[in-house]
Amino acid sequence: MCGIIGAVTESAIKPVLAGLGRLEYRGYDSSGISIVINNEIKTRKVQGKLKKLKHILAEQPLDGEYAIGHTRWATHGKATLINAHPHQCGQVSVVHNGIIENHLQLKQQLLQWGHILKSSTDSEVIPHLINHYLSLQMTQEEAIERTIRQLKGSYALGVLINGVEKNLYAIKQGSPLVISEGNDGAYMASDAMALGRDINKIYYPKDNELIKLNADNVQLCNASLNKKIHYVNNTYYENIISKGKYSSFMEKEIFEQVDLLSNAMSKQQASSYTAINFTKLNKITIVACGTSYYAAAVAKFWFEKYANISVAIDIASEYRYRSPIITDNELTIFVSQSGETADTLAALAYAKSKKAQTLALVNVCNSSIAREAGFFFEIFAGPEIGVASTKAFTCQLAVFYKMCIEAAKQRAFISHTELRKLASYFQLVPYLIKKVLKQSSDMKRLAKKLSTYSNVLFLGRGIVTPIAQEGALKLKEISYIHAEAYAAGELKHGPIALLDEQMPVVVLAPKDSLTDKLLSNIQEVQARNAPVFIIGDACIREYINLQEDEFFELPSIPESILPFITVLPMQLLALYCAQALERNVDQPRNLAKSVTVE
Ligand code: M6R
């Protein structure tokens, strides 16, 4: 959830600050750095965003060869200065991402040993424990390893020790960590992107491998470093971390979807969905969180309708706590953009412990979920930086759609003609996305009006119901307008009581087999004086009286590919409402890109 970085290089502050900028998507409640100067560790931290820290460091510059940095998403302890990382005890300073579950017991022990802990974080115990063991004349490595043996939970740590020797150590257990050796130094970080152009080869450590980085080299302690090195294309990362002509990463990522979907489609053709024997399956369970969960909800519709496979969908944070029944001929699919979501990872571990056949759909191939699953498919969205997930969703859908065609083919549930139609509709996706994006100014107008309300209801029917839910999630996440979504038929079972002049309803109304039913639902809403906004087919306007800024026209879209296209107006709506309200689109409050805590 937090971002950590460390560098050993001639001027370490520069890569550490630049890296923190690229890690801010992981959290931005506070930030801080520690650096060794004149044989002493100096620490600077701020509550709030990195720009504050940069400002302080611009006024009082610090630099040295060894530095660590942290950007925080608060879990244990409020987002205050005292809780900001790095946490220091004597000549030991630590940055931590993860959760130390037994920190209260450890704190108790440290208090008995006479240590004074200042913060209310779970992390502060770590430098104190290391310092304690150093005081017992253990070597630096022994002191860290002794500490690690006491920690319960998940962590990726950067440990800076300024002793007889200066060293930067890195170690992880269940949280992401990369190590890099460049021509000019050694680095560690939560992800490769943080290291930007300064890297060309990276190493992904295993759990509990203690790695020492110093001016001479990178070393695996207590074993020979038999590294599997990944070579990185620097220009690729440079393009990823730049917003280009866009005002936010979210906007850039929305507009990237035209190209991505065309490329992803051809890449996915190379992937082999034939590896799955769908004829042997009698059930698929799909487990995910947030936006990835709504992709699963769309997949359920496709698999059941076109391949006649029963699909159960589960929210990852609930899955392992309700004794799910896992049968022999069942495939359990875990969907995660980041591949690091703690709830999804824990659900995967649970499914594996029950001998389930597991498959992951991930965007980050080196992620924990990709590594832990029986096998995985990449969604080819490229790194997604905006906290609000956009392009990953459509790329997840693309994989599911292709899988579903393969399943339908193997199970011979639909005719060859229908199969060919499904495949040819898929080819229309980039063209239709482009068409919708060209009308973005119409959505800006609609969003301006909608953003004046504090609450919004979203309605959809059939295959676009999960899209309405995704629209509500996007809107609340980045604009802070309260939004909920319902299958339109559910309205009369309760939510209709909410309708009045102050409760606008956004209806997703493409032309499909349920249009007539949806028209009746819209009448019900108008009869209660609720303002209606429609994202729909042109034919809707013949029946419903709307102003220009209350309607966004959808092109004509084949039903099977509706989710790919209708989600675009939802993403634009959230983006433009957030912009109208001057929200920080890429860094919404209280959120972070990957939720690596339960
Ligand atoms: O990385 P994941 O796909 O596992 O993330 C799941 C959710 O945390 C994520 O989709 C979240 O809901 C997004 N911020 C939504 O835009």
CSV table of C-alpha atoms in Angstrom, one decimal, residues 2-195:
chain,number,residue,atom,x,y,z
A,2,CYS,CA,2.9,2.3,0.6
A,3,GLY,CA,5.8,2.9,-1.8
A,4,ILE,CA,9.4,2.3,-0.7
A,5,ILE,CA,12.6,3.1,-2.4
A,6,GLY,CA,16.3,3.0,-1.6
A,7,ALA,CA,19.5,4.0,-3.5
A,8,VAL,CA,23.2,3.6,-3.1
A,9,THR,CA,24.8,5.9,-5.6
A,10,GLU,CA,26.9,9.1,-5.7
A,11,SER,CA,23.9,11.4,-5.3
A,12,ALA,CA,21.2,9.2,-3.8
A,13,ILE,CA,18.6,11.9,-3.1
A,14,LYS,CA,17.8,12.5,-6.8
A,15,PRO,CA,16.7,8.9,-7.7
A,16,VAL,CA,14.9,8.5,-4.3
A,17,LEU,CA,12.8,11.7,-4.8
A,18,ALA,CA,12.1,10.9,-8.4
A,19,GLY,CA,11.2,7.4,-7.5
A,20,LEU,CA,8.9,8.6,-4.7
A,21,GLY,CA,7.1,10.7,-7.4
A,22,ARG,CA,6.4,7.6,-9.4
A,23,LEU,CA,5.3,5.6,-6.3
A,24,GLU,CA,2.8,8.2,-5.1
A,25,TYR,CA,0.0,6.2,-6.8
A,26,ARG,CA,0.5,3.7,-3.9
A,27,GLY,CA,-0.3,6.3,-1.3
A,28,TYR,CA,0.2,9.9,-0.5
A,29,ASP,CA,-0.8,10.5,3.1
A,30,SER,CA,2.8,11.4,4.1
A,31,SER,CA,6.3,11.1,2.7
A,32,GLY,CA,9.9,11.0,4.0
A,33,ILE,CA,13.5,10.2,3.4
A,34,SER,CA,16.5,9.2,5.4
A,35,ILE,CA,20.0,9.8,4.1
A,36,VAL,CA,23.5,9.2,5.5
A,37,ILE,CA,25.5,12.5,5.8
A,38,ASN,CA,28.8,12.9,7.6
A,39,ASN,CA,28.4,9.5,9.2
A,40,GLU,CA,25.0,10.3,10.5
A,41,ILE,CA,21.5,9.4,9.4
A,42,LYS,CA,19.3,12.5,8.7
A,43,THR,CA,15.6,12.1,8.3
A,44,ARG,CA,13.1,14.5,6.8
A,45,LYS,CA,9.4,13.8,6.6
A,46,VAL,CA,6.1,15.6,6.0
A,47,GLN,CA,2.4,15.0,6.4
A,48,GLY,CA,0.7,15.1,3.0
A,49,LYS,CA,2.0,14.9,-0.5
A,50,LEU,CA,5.5,14.6,-1.8
A,51,LYS,CA,5.6,18.1,-3.1
A,52,LYS,CA,5.8,19.4,0.5
A,53,LEU,CA,8.9,17.2,1.1
A,54,LYS,CA,10.5,18.4,-2.1
A,55,HIS,CA,9.9,22.0,-1.1
A,56,ILE,CA,11.6,21.4,2.3
A,57,LEU,CA,14.5,19.7,0.6
A,58,ALA,CA,14.9,22.4,-2.0
A,59,GLU,CA,15.2,25.0,0.9
A,60,GLN,CA,17.6,22.8,3.0
A,61,PRO,CA,19.3,20.4,0.6
A,62,LEU,CA,20.6,17.1,1.8
A,63,ASP,CA,22.5,14.6,-0.2
A,64,GLY,CA,24.7,11.5,0.3
A,65,GLU,CA,25.5,8.1,-1.1
A,66,TYR,CA,22.9,6.1,0.9
A,67,ALA,CA,19.2,7.0,1.0
A,68,ILE,CA,15.8,5.5,1.5
A,69,GLY,CA,12.3,7.0,0.9
A,70,HIS,CA,8.7,6.3,1.6
A,71,THR,CA,5.3,7.4,0.5
A,72,ARG,CA,2.5,6.3,2.8
A,73,TRP,CA,-1.1,5.1,2.7
A,74,ALA,CA,-2.1,5.0,6.3
A,75,THR,CA,-3.2,1.7,7.9
A,76,HIS,CA,-2.0,1.6,11.5
A,77,GLY,CA,-2.0,5.1,12.8
A,78,LYS,CA,-3.4,8.3,11.4
A,79,ALA,CA,-1.9,10.2,8.5
A,80,THR,CA,0.3,12.4,10.8
A,81,LEU,CA,3.9,13.6,10.8
A,82,ILE,CA,4.8,11.4,13.7
A,83,ASN,CA,3.5,8.3,11.9
A,84,ALA,CA,5.3,9.2,8.6
A,85,HIS,CA,8.2,6.9,7.5
A,86,PRO,CA,11.2,6.4,7.7
A,87,HIS,CA,11.2,5.3,11.3
A,88,GLN,CA,14.5,5.6,13.0
A,89,CYS,CA,16.1,4.2,16.1
A,90,GLY,CA,19.8,5.2,16.6
A,91,GLN,CA,21.7,4.6,13.4
A,92,VAL,CA,19.0,2.4,11.9
A,93,SER,CA,16.3,3.8,9.7
A,94,VAL,CA,13.5,1.8,8.1
A,95,VAL,CA,10.9,2.2,5.4
A,96,HIS,CA,8.1,-0.4,5.4
A,97,ASN,CA,5.2,-1.5,3.1
A,98,GLY,CA,2.8,-4.0,4.5
A,99,ILE,CA,1.4,-4.8,8.0
A,100,ILE,CA,3.1,-6.2,11.1
A,101,GLU,CA,0.2,-8.1,12.7
A,102,ASN,CA,1.9,-8.7,16.0
A,103,HIS,CA,3.3,-5.2,16.5
A,104,LEU,CA,1.5,-4.7,19.8
A,105,GLN,CA,3.2,-7.7,21.4
A,106,LEU,CA,6.5,-6.5,20.0
A,107,LYS,CA,6.0,-3.0,21.3
A,108,GLN,CA,5.3,-4.4,24.7
A,109,GLN,CA,8.6,-6.3,24.6
A,110,LEU,CA,10.5,-3.2,23.4
A,111,LEU,CA,9.0,-1.1,26.2
A,112,GLN,CA,10.2,-3.6,28.7
A,113,TRP,CA,13.7,-3.2,27.2
A,114,GLY,CA,13.5,0.5,27.8
A,115,HIS,CA,12.8,1.7,24.2
A,116,ILE,CA,10.6,4.7,23.7
A,117,LEU,CA,8.3,4.5,20.7
A,118,LYS,CA,6.8,7.6,19.4
A,119,SER,CA,4.4,6.7,16.6
A,120,SER,CA,1.2,4.6,16.6
A,121,THR,CA,2.3,2.7,13.5
A,122,ASP,CA,3.0,-1.0,13.3
A,123,SER,CA,6.3,-0.3,11.5
A,124,GLU,CA,8.2,1.6,14.2
A,125,VAL,CA,9.0,-1.7,16.1
A,126,ILE,CA,11.3,-2.8,13.3
A,127,PRO,CA,14.2,-0.3,13.6
A,128,HIS,CA,13.9,-0.6,17.4
A,129,LEU,CA,14.2,-4.4,17.2
A,130,ILE,CA,17.2,-4.2,14.8
A,131,ASN,CA,18.9,-1.6,17.0
A,132,HIS,CA,18.3,-3.7,20.1
A,133,TYR,CA,20.0,-6.8,18.5
A,134,LEU,CA,22.9,-4.6,17.2
A,135,SER,CA,23.4,-3.5,20.8
A,136,LEU,CA,23.8,-7.2,21.7
A,137,GLN,CA,26.8,-7.2,19.4
A,138,MET,CA,25.1,-9.1,16.6
A,139,THR,CA,26.2,-8.3,13.0
A,140,GLN,CA,23.9,-6.1,10.9
A,141,GLU,CA,22.7,-9.2,9.0
A,142,GLU,CA,22.1,-11.2,12.2
A,143,ALA,CA,20.2,-8.3,13.7
A,144,ILE,CA,17.9,-8.0,10.7
A,145,GLU,CA,17.4,-11.7,10.4
A,146,ARG,CA,16.6,-12.0,14.2
A,147,THR,CA,14.1,-9.2,13.8
A,148,ILE,CA,12.5,-10.7,10.8
A,149,ARG,CA,11.9,-14.0,12.6
A,150,GLN,CA,9.8,-12.1,15.1
A,151,LEU,CA,7.6,-10.4,12.6
A,152,LYS,CA,4.2,-11.8,11.7
A,153,GLY,CA,2.4,-10.3,8.7
A,154,SER,CA,3.6,-8.9,5.3
A,155,TYR,CA,6.4,-6.6,4.6
A,156,ALA,CA,8.8,-5.2,2.1
A,157,LEU,CA,11.6,-3.3,4.0
A,158,GLY,CA,14.4,-0.9,3.2
A,159,VAL,CA,16.8,-0.9,6.2
A,160,LEU,CA,19.5,1.7,6.3
A,161,ILE,CA,22.3,1.1,8.8
A,162,ASN,CA,25.0,3.5,9.5
A,163,GLY,CA,27.5,1.5,11.6
A,164,VAL,CA,31.1,0.6,11.2
A,165,GLU,CA,29.9,-0.3,7.7
A,166,LYS,CA,27.2,1.6,5.9
A,167,ASN,CA,24.7,-0.6,4.2
A,168,LEU,CA,21.3,-0.6,2.7
A,169,TYR,CA,19.3,-3.9,3.2
A,170,ALA,CA,16.2,-5.0,1.4
A,171,ILE,CA,13.9,-7.9,2.4
A,172,LYS,CA,10.3,-8.9,1.7
A,173,GLN,CA,7.6,-11.3,2.8
A,174,GLY,CA,4.5,-11.3,0.7
A,175,SER,CA,4.8,-7.6,-0.4
A,176,PRO,CA,6.3,-6.5,-3.7
A,177,LEU,CA,10.0,-5.6,-4.0
A,178,VAL,CA,12.5,-5.2,-6.8
A,179,ILE,CA,16.2,-4.8,-6.8
A,180,SER,CA,18.3,-3.2,-9.5
A,181,GLU,CA,22.0,-2.9,-10.2
A,182,GLY,CA,22.8,-0.1,-12.6
A,183,ASN,CA,26.1,1.1,-13.9
A,184,ASP,CA,26.0,3.9,-11.4
A,185,GLY,CA,24.6,2.2,-8.3
A,186,ALA,CA,22.3,-0.2,-6.6
A,187,TYR,CA,18.6,0.4,-6.0
A,188,MET,CA,15.5,-1.2,-4.3
A,189,ALA,CA,11.9,-0.2,-4.7
A,190,SER,CA,8.3,-1.4,-4.5
A,191,ASP,CA,8.1,-1.6,-8.3
A,192,ALA,CA,10.3,-1.3,-11.3
A,193,MET,CA,8.6,1.8,-12.6
A,194,ALA,CA,9.9,3.7,-9.5
A,195,LEU,CA,13.4,3.3,-10.8
